[in-house]
Short mmCIF file of C-alpha atoms in Angstrom, two decimals:
data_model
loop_
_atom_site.label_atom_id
_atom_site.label_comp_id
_atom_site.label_asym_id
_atom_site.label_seq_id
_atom_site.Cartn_x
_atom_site.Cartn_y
_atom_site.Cartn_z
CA UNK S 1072 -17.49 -19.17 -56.15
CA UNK S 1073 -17.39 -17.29 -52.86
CA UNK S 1074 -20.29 -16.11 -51.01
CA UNK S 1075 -21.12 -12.38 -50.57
CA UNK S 1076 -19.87 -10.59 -47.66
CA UNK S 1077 -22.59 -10.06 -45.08
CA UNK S 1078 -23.76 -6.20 -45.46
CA UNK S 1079 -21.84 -4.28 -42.71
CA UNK S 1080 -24.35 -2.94 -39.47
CA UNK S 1081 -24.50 0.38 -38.97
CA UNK S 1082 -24.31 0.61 -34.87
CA UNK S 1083 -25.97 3.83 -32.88
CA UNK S 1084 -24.14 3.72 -29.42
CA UNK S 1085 -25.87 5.80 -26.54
CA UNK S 1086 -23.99 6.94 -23.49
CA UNK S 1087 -24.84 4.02 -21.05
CA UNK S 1088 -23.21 1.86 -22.97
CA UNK S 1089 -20.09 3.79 -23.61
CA UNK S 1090 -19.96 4.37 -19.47
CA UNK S 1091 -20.62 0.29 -19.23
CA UNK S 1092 -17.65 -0.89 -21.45
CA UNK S 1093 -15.92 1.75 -23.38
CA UNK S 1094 -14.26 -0.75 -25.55
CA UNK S 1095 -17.68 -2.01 -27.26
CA UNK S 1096 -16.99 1.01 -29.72
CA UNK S 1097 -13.93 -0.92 -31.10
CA UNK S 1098 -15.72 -4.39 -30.24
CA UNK S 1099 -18.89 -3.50 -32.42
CA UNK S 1100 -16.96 -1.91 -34.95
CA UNK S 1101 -15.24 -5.40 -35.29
CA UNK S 1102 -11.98 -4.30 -37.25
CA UNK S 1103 -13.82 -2.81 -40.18
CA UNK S 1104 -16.91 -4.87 -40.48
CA UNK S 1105 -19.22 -2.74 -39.41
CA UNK S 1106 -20.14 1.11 -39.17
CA UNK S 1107 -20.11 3.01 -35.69
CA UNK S 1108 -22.33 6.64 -35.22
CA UNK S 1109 -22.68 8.82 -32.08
CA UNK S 1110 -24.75 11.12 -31.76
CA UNK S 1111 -23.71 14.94 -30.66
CA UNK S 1112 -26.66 14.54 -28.06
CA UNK S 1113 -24.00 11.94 -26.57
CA UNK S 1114 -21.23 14.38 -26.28
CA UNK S 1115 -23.29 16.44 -24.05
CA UNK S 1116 -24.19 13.72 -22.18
CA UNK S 1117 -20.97 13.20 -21.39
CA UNK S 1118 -19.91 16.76 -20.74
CA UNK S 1119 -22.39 16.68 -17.79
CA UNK S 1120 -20.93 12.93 -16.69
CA UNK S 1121 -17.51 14.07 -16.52
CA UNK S 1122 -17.74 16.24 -13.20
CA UNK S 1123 -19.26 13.04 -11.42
CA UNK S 1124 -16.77 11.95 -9.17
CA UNK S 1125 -17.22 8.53 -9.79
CA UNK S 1126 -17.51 8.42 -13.45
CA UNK S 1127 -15.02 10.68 -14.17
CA UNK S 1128 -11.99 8.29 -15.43
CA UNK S 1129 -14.36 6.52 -16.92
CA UNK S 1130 -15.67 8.99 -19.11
CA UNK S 1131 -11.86 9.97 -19.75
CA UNK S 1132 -11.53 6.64 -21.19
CA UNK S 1133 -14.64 7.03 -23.54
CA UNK S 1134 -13.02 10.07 -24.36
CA UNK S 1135 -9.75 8.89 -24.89
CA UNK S 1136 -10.80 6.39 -27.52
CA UNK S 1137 -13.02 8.34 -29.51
CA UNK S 1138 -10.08 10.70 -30.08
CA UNK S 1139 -7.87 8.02 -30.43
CA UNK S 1140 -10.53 6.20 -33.29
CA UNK S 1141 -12.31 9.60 -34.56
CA UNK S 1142 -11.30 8.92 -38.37
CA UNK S 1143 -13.41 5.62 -38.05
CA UNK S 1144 -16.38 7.17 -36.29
CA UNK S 1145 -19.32 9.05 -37.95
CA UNK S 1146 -20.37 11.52 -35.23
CA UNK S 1147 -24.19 12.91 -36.20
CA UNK S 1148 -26.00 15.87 -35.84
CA UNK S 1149 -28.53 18.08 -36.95
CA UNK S 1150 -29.81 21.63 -36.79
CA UNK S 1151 -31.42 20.97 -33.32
CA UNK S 1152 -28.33 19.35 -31.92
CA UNK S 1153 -26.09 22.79 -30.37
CA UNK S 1154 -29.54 24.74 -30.38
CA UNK S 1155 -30.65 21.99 -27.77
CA UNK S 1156 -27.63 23.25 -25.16
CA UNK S 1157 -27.17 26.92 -25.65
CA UNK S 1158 -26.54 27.28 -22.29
CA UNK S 1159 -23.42 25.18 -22.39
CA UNK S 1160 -20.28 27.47 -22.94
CA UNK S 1161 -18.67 25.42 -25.36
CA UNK S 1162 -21.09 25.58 -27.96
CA UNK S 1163 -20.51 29.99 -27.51
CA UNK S 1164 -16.81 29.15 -27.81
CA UNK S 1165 -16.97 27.33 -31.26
CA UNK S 1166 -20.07 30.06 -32.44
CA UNK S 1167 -17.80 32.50 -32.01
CA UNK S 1168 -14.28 31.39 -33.28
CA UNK S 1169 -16.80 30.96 -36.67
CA UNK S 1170 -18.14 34.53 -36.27
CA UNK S 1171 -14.63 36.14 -35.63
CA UNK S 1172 -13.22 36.34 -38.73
CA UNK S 1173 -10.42 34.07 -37.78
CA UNK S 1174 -8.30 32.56 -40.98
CA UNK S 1175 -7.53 28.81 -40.08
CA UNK S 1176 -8.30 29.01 -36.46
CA UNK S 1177 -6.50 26.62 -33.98
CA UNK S 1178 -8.41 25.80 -31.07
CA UNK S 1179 -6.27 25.32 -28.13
CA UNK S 1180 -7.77 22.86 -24.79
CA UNK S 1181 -7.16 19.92 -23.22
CA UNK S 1182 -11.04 19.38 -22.87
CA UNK S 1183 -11.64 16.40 -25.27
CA UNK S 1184 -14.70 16.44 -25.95
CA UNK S 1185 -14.48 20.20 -27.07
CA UNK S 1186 -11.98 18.76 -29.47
CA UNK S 1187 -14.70 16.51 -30.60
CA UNK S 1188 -17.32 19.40 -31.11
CA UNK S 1189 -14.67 21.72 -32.53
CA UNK S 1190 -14.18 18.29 -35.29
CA UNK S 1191 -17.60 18.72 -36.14
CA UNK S 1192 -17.90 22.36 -36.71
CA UNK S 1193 -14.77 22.24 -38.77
CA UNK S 1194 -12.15 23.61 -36.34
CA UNK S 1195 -8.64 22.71 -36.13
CA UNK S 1196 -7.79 21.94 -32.30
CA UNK S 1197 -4.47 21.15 -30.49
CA UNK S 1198 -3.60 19.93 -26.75
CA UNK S 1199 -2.11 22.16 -25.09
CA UNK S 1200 1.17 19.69 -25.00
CA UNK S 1201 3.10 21.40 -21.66
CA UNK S 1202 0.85 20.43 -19.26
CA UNK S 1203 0.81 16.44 -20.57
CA UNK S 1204 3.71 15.99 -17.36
CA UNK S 1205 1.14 17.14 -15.05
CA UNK S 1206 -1.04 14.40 -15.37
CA UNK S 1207 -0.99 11.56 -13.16
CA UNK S 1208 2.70 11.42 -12.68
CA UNK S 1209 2.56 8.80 -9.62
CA UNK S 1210 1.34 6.30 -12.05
CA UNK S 1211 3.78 7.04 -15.32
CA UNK S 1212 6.84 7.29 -12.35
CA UNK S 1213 6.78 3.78 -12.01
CA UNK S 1214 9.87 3.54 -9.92
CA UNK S 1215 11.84 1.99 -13.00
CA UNK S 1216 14.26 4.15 -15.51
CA UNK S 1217 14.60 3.37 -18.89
CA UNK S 1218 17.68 2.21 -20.36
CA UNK S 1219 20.11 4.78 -21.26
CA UNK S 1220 18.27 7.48 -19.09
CA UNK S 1221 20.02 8.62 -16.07
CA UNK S 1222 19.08 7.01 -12.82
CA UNK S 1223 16.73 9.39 -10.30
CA UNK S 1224 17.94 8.35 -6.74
CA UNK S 1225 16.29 5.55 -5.17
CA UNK S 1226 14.99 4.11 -8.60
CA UNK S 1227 15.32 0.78 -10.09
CA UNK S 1228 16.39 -0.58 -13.62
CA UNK S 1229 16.71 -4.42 -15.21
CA UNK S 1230 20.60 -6.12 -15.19
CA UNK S 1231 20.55 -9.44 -16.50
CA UNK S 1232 16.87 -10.20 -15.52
CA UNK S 1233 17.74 -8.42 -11.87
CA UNK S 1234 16.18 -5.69 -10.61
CA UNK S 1235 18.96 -2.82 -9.34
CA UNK S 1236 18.41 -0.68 -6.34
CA UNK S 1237 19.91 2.80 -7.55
CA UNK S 1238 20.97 3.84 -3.93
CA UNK S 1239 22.85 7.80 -3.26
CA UNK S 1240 26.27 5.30 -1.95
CA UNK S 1241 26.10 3.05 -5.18
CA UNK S 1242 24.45 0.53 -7.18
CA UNK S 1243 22.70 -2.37 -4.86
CA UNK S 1244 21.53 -5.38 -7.06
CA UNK S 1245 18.38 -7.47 -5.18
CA UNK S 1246 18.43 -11.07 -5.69
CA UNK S 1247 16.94 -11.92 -2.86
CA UNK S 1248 13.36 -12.05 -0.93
CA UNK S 1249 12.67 -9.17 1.56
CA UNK S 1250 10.25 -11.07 4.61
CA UNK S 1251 9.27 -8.92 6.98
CA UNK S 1252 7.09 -10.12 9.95
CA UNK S 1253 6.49 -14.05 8.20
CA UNK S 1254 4.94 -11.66 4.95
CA UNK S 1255 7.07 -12.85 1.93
CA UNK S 1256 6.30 -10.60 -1.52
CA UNK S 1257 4.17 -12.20 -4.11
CA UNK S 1258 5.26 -10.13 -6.89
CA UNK S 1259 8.80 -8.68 -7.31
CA UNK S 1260 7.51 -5.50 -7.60
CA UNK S 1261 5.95 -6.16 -3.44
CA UNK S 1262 9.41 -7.26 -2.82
CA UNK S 1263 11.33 -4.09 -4.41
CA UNK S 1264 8.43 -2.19 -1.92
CA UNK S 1265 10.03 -3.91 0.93
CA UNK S 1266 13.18 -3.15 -0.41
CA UNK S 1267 12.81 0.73 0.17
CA UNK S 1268 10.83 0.35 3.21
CA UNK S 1269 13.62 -1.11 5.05
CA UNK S 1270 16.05 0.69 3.24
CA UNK S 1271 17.63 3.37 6.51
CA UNK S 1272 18.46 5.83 3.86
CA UNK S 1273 14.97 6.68 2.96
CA UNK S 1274 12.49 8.77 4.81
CA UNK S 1275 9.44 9.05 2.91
CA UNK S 1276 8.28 6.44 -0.03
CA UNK S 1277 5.03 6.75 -1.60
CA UNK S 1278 3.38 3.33 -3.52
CA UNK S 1279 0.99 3.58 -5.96
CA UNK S 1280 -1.74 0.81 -7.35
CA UNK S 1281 -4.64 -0.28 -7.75
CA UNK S 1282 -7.15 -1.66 -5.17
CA UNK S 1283 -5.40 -5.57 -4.03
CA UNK S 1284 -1.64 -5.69 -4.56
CA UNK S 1285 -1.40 -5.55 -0.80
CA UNK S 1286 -0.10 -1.82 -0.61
CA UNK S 1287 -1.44 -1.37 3.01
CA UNK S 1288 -0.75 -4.95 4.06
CA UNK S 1289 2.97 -4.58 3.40
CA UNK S 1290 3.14 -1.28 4.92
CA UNK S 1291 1.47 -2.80 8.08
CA UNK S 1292 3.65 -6.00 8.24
CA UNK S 1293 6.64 -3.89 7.50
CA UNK S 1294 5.99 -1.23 10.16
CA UNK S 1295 5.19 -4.55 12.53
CA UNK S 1296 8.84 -5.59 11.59
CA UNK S 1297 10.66 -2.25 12.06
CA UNK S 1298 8.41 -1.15 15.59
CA UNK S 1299 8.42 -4.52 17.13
CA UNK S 1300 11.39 -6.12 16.24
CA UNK S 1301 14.06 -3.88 14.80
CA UNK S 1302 12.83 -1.23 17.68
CA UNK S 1303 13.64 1.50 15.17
CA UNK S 1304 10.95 3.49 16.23
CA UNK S 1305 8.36 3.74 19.09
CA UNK S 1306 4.90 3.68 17.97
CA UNK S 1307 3.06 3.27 14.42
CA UNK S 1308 1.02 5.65 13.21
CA UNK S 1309 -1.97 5.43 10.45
CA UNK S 1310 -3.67 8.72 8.91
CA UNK S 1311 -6.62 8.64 6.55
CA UNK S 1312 -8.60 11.10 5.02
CA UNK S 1313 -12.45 10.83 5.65
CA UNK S 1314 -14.05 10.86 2.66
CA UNK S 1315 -17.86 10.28 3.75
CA UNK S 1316 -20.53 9.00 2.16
CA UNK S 1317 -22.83 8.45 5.24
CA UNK S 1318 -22.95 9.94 8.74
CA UNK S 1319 -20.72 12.78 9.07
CA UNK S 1320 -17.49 12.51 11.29
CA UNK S 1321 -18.73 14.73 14.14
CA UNK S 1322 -22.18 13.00 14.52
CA UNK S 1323 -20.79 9.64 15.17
CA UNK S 1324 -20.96 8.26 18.99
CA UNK S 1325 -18.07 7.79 21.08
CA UNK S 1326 -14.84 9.15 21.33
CA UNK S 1327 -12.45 9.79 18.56
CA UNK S 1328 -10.94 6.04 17.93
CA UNK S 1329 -14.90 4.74 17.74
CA UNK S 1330 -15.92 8.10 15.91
CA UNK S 1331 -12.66 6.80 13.28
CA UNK S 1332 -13.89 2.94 13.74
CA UNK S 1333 -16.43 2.85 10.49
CA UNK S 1334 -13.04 4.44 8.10
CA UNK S 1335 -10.31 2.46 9.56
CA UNK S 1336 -12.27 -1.67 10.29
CA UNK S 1337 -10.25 -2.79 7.14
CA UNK S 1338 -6.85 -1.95 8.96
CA UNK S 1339 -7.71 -3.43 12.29
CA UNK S 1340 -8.65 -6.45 10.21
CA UNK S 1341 -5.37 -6.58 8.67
CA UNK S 1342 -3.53 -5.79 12.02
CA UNK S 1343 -5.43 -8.69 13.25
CA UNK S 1344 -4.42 -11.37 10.44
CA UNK S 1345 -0.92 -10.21 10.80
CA UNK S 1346 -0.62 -10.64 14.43
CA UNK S 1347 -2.10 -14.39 13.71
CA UNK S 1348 0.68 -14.87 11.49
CA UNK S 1349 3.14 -13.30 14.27
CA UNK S 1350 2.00 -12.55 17.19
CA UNK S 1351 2.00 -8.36 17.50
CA UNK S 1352 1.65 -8.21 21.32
CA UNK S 1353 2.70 -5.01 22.30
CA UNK S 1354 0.41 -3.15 19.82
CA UNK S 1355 -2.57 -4.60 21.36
CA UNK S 1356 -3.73 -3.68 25.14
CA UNK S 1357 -4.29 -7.47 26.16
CA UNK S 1358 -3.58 -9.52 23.47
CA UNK S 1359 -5.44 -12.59 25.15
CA UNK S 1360 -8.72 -10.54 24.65
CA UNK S 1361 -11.21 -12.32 22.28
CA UNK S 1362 -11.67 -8.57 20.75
CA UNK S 1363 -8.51 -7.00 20.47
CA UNK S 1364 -7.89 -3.39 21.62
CA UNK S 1365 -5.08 -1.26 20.23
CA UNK S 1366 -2.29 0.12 21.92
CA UNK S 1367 -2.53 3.81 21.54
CA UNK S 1368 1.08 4.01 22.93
CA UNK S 1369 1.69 1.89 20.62
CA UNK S 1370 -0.41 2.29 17.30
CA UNK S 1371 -3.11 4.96 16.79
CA UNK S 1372 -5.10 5.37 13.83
CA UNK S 1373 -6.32 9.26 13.70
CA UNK S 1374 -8.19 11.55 11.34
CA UNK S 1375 -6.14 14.16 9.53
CA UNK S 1376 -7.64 17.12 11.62
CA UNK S 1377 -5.79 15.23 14.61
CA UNK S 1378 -2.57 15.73 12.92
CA UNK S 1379 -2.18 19.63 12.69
CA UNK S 1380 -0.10 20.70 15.59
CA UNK S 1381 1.33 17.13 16.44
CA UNK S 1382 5.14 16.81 16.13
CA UNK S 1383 5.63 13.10 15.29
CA UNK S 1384 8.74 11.68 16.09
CA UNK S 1385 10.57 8.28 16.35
CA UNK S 1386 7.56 6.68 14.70
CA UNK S 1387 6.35 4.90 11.76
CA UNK S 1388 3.45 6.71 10.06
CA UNK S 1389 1.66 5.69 7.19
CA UNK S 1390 -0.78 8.06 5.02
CA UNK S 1391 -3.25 5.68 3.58
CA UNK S 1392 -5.36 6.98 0.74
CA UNK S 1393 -3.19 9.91 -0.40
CA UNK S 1394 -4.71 10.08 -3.73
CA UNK S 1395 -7.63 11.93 -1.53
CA UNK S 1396 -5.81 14.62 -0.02
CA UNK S 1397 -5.02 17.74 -1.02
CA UNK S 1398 -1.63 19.58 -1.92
CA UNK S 1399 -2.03 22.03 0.81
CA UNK S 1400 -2.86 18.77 3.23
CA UNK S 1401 0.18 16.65 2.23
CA UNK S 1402 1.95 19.75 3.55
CA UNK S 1403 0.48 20.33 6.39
CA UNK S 1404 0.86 16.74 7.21
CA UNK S 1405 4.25 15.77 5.92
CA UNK S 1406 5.24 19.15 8.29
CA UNK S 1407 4.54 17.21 11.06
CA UNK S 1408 7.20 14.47 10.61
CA UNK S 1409 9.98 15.32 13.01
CA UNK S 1410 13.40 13.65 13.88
CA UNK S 1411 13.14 9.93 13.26
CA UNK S 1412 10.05 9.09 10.89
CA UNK S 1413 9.67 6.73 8.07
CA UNK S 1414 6.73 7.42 6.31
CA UNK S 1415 5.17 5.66 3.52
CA UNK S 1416 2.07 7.17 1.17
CA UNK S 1417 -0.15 5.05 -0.61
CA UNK S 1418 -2.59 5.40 -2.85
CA UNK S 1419 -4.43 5.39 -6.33
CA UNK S 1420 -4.79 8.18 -8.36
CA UNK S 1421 -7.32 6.49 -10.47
CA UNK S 1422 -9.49 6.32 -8.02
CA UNK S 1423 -9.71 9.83 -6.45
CA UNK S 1424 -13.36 9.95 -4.64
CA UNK S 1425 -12.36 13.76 -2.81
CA UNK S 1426 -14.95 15.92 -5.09
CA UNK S 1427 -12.38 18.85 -5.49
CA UNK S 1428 -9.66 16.47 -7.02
CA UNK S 1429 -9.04 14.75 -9.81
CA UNK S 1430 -6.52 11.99 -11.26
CA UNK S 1431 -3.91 14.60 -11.69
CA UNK S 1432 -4.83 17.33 -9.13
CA UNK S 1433 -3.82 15.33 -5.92
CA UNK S 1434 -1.84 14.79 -2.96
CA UNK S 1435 -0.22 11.49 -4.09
CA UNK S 1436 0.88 13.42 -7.51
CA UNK S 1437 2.01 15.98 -5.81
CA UNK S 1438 4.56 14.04 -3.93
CA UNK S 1439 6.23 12.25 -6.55
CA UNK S 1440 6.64 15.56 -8.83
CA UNK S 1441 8.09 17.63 -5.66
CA UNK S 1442 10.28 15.27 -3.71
CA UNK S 1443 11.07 12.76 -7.35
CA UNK S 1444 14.66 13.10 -7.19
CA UNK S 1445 15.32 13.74 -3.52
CA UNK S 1446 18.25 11.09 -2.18
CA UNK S 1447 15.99 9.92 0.79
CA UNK S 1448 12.77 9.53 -1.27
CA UNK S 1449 11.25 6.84 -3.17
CA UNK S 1450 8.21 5.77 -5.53
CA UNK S 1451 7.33 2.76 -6.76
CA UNK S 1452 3.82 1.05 -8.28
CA UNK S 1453 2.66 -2.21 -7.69
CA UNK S 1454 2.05 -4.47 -10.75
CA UNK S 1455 1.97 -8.30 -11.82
CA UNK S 1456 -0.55 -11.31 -11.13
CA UNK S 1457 -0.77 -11.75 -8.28
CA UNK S 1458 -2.86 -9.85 -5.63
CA UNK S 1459 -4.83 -10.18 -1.98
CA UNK S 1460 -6.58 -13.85 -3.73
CA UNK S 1461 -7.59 -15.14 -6.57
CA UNK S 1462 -11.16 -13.63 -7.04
CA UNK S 1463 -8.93 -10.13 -7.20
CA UNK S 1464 -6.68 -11.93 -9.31
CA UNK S 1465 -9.28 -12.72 -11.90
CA UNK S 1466 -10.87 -9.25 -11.86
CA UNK S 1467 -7.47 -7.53 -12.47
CA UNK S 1468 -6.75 -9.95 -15.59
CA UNK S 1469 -10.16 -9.45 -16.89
CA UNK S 1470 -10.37 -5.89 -16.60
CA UNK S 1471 -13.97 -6.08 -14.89
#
C-alpha cells in the first residue's frame, strides 16, 4: 500500500527574495509539488525597482519568468491592492481601457509587468513584436551564423569541428593558435578575438562578455604585439567613460593622468603583468623604475572629454566599457579615428551602470546594429570555461 503524498505548500514570495535568486519561484514550486502566490503589492514593488540602475536586469529576469511561468502562478489581490498606488499611471491605463467601452481590448507594451497587471484585470496584452531586434543585439550577434544563413562579413561558422573566418577575399579556416605578446587564448572563442584583431582588413571590432574572459587583457597584449613589434602603429590609446560613484572627476588632485588614475589602476595593472611576461619597454618612461611610469608618446589612457577635437591617427585605440556610452558619444568618438587606426570596443551590455542607459539603449548596441555588415568590421562574444582564474571560473559555472 503506498503512502499518501505529502500535502503540497502553498509558498508567499516577497520581492527580496525574487531580487536574491529569481529562480527560487521555479525551485519552491518544485515541478508541481507545491503552490506559488505573489502578491500585486509585489508588482509594484518591482515597478519602482526597475529604474534602479543596478537592479534593473535583475528585475528583468524576475520579470521574464513570471511571464514565462504565469499559468502556474496565483497572483493575489484585493480591493486595497490598485487603490494603494493610484498615483502610478498604469493602474489609470488598465481603469480606463475597462471604462472605455472597448470590445475585447488588446493591450499593446513591452512593459512586463503591465502585462502582468493587465492579466489580472482581465485584459488581453501583446508585445509589441518589432522592436524585439532592438534589444541587446551585441549579445544575440554572437559573431557566429547559423547554418544555411548567409554569412555577414567578418563572421564565423562551424566546418568539421573548425571554426571559419568569413573574410570580404574568401573563406579562411583557423586551425591554429593566435599568440600575441607570449598571451596564448584559453578559449577558442579568445583565439577567434585574436583572429580579427590581427586581421589588416578590419578597422574597428567590438567584443562583448561578461566580467573575466580577458576582453581587455587580449586587447592590451594584442595592441603590445601590433605597437611594439609589428610597428603597425605608433602609440596605444585607451578611452573610458567615467562613470562615478565617489569624488567627481574635476575635484580630484593632480593633473589629468592622476585625476584618470582611480578609473584606469586595473589597466596599468594589466600593462604591468604583461610587460613581466614580455618586457613592454618603450611604453614605459624607465622601465628599470620600481613604479613604472607610462609613456604618453607611447600609451595614454584619457577621459572621453579629452577625445573631442583629437584626430587620432596611426594608433591603436581601445574603448573600454562601451556598454556605458552613449549613441551620440560612440560618434563623436569613433569621428575621431583618422588614417591608420584599429580600434577595438568592449564591453557588457548586461551590465550598463550609465543611469540614462539601459541593456538595449547603448553605445556597444549601437555599434553592432550600424556597422554589422560592414567588410572592415567585426563582433564577436566571449564564451566557454575558462576565464581570468579559477575563483571566476567557479562563479561563471555557478551562476552566483
Amino acid at each position: 500500500m503506498s503512502e499518501p503524498s505529502a500535502p503540497k505548500k502553498n509558498y508567499v514570495l516577497d520581492t527580496n527574495v525574487l531580487i536574491e535568486n529569481p529562480e527560487c519561484l521555479l525551485n519552491l514550486r518544485n515541478g508541481a509539488e507545491n503552490n506559488i502566490f505573489i502578491p500585486y503589492h509585489v508588482l509594484m514593488e518591482l515597478e519602482g525597482l526597475k529604474k534602479t540602475p543596478k537592479l534593473r536586469h535583475i528585475v528583468s529576469k524576475v520579470i521574464q519568468l513570471l511571464m514565462e511561468h504565469r499559468d502556474k502562478i496565483t497572483f493575489i489581490k484585493n480591493e486595497k491592492s490598485s487603490s494603494q498606488f493610484t498615483d502610478i499611471v498604469d493602474n489609470h491605463i488598465l481603469a480606463e481601457i475597462n471604462s472605455g467601452g472597448i470590445e475585447n481590448p488588446i493591450l499593446v507594451t513591452n512593459d512586463r509587468i503591465l502585462q502582468l497587471q493587465a492579466g489580472l484585470a482581465g485584459i488581453n496584452s501583446e508585445e509589441l513584436r518589432d522592436s524585439k531586434p532592438f534589444e541587446s543585439e551585441s549579445q544575440r550577434y554572437t559573431g557566429f551564423v547559423e547554418d544555411g544563413q548567409p554569412p555577414v562579413p567578418n563572421s564565423f561558422s562551424w566546418r568539421e569541428g573548425k571554426p571559419v573566418l568569413h573574410a570580404p577575399d574568401g573563406d579562411k579556416v583557423i586551425g591554429y593558435s593566435c599568440e600575441v605578446w607570449n598571451i596564448k587564448p584559453r578559449t577558442v572563442y579568445q583565439n577567434l578575438a585574436l583572429e580579427l584583431i590581427c586581421s589588416q582588413h578590419i578597422d574597428l571590432v567590438s567584443i562583448q562578455s561578461e566580467a573575466g574572459y580577458g576582453k581587455t587583457y587580449l586587447a592590451l597584449a594584442a595592441a603590445l604585439y601590433a605597437v611594439q613589434e609589428k610597428k603597425l602603429y605608433d602609440k596605444i590609446f585607451v578611452l573610458k567613460p567615467t562613470i562615478e560613484i565617489g569624488a567627481k572627476l574635476g575635484y580630484l588632485p593632480g593633473d589629468v593622468s592622476e585625476k584618470m588614475e582611480p578609473y584606469m589602476k586595473y589597466i596599468y595593472d594589466l600593462l604591468v603583468k604583461l610587460h613581466k611576461s614580455r618586457a613592454a619597454n618603450k611604453v614605459f618612461l624607465n622601465p628599470n623604475d620600481d613604479i613604472l611610469r607610462l609613456n604618453p608618446k607611447k600609451f595614454e589612457i584619457l577621459p572621453l572629454a579629452y577625445v573631442r577635437g583629437m584626430n587620432i591617427e596611426n594608433a591603436f585605440v581601445i574603448i573600454d566599457e562601451a556598454q556605458n556610452l552613449s549613441r551620440t558619444e560612440v560618434r563623436a568618438i569613433l569621428t575621431r579615428m583618422g588614417e591608420g587606426v584599429k580600434c577595438l570596443c568592449l564591453g557588457d551590455t548586461s551590465q550598463v551602470d550609465n543611469p540614462y542607459l539601459n541593456e538595449a539603449n547603448n553605445g556597444l548596441n549601437w555599434i553592432v546594429r550600424k556597422f554589422k555588415g560592414f567588410p572592415n568590421y567585426a563582433h564577436i562574444v566571449l564564451k566557454g570555461d575558462k576565464s581570468r582564474g579559477p575563483i571566476t571560473d567557479m562563479v561563471l559555472k555557478s551562476r552566483l
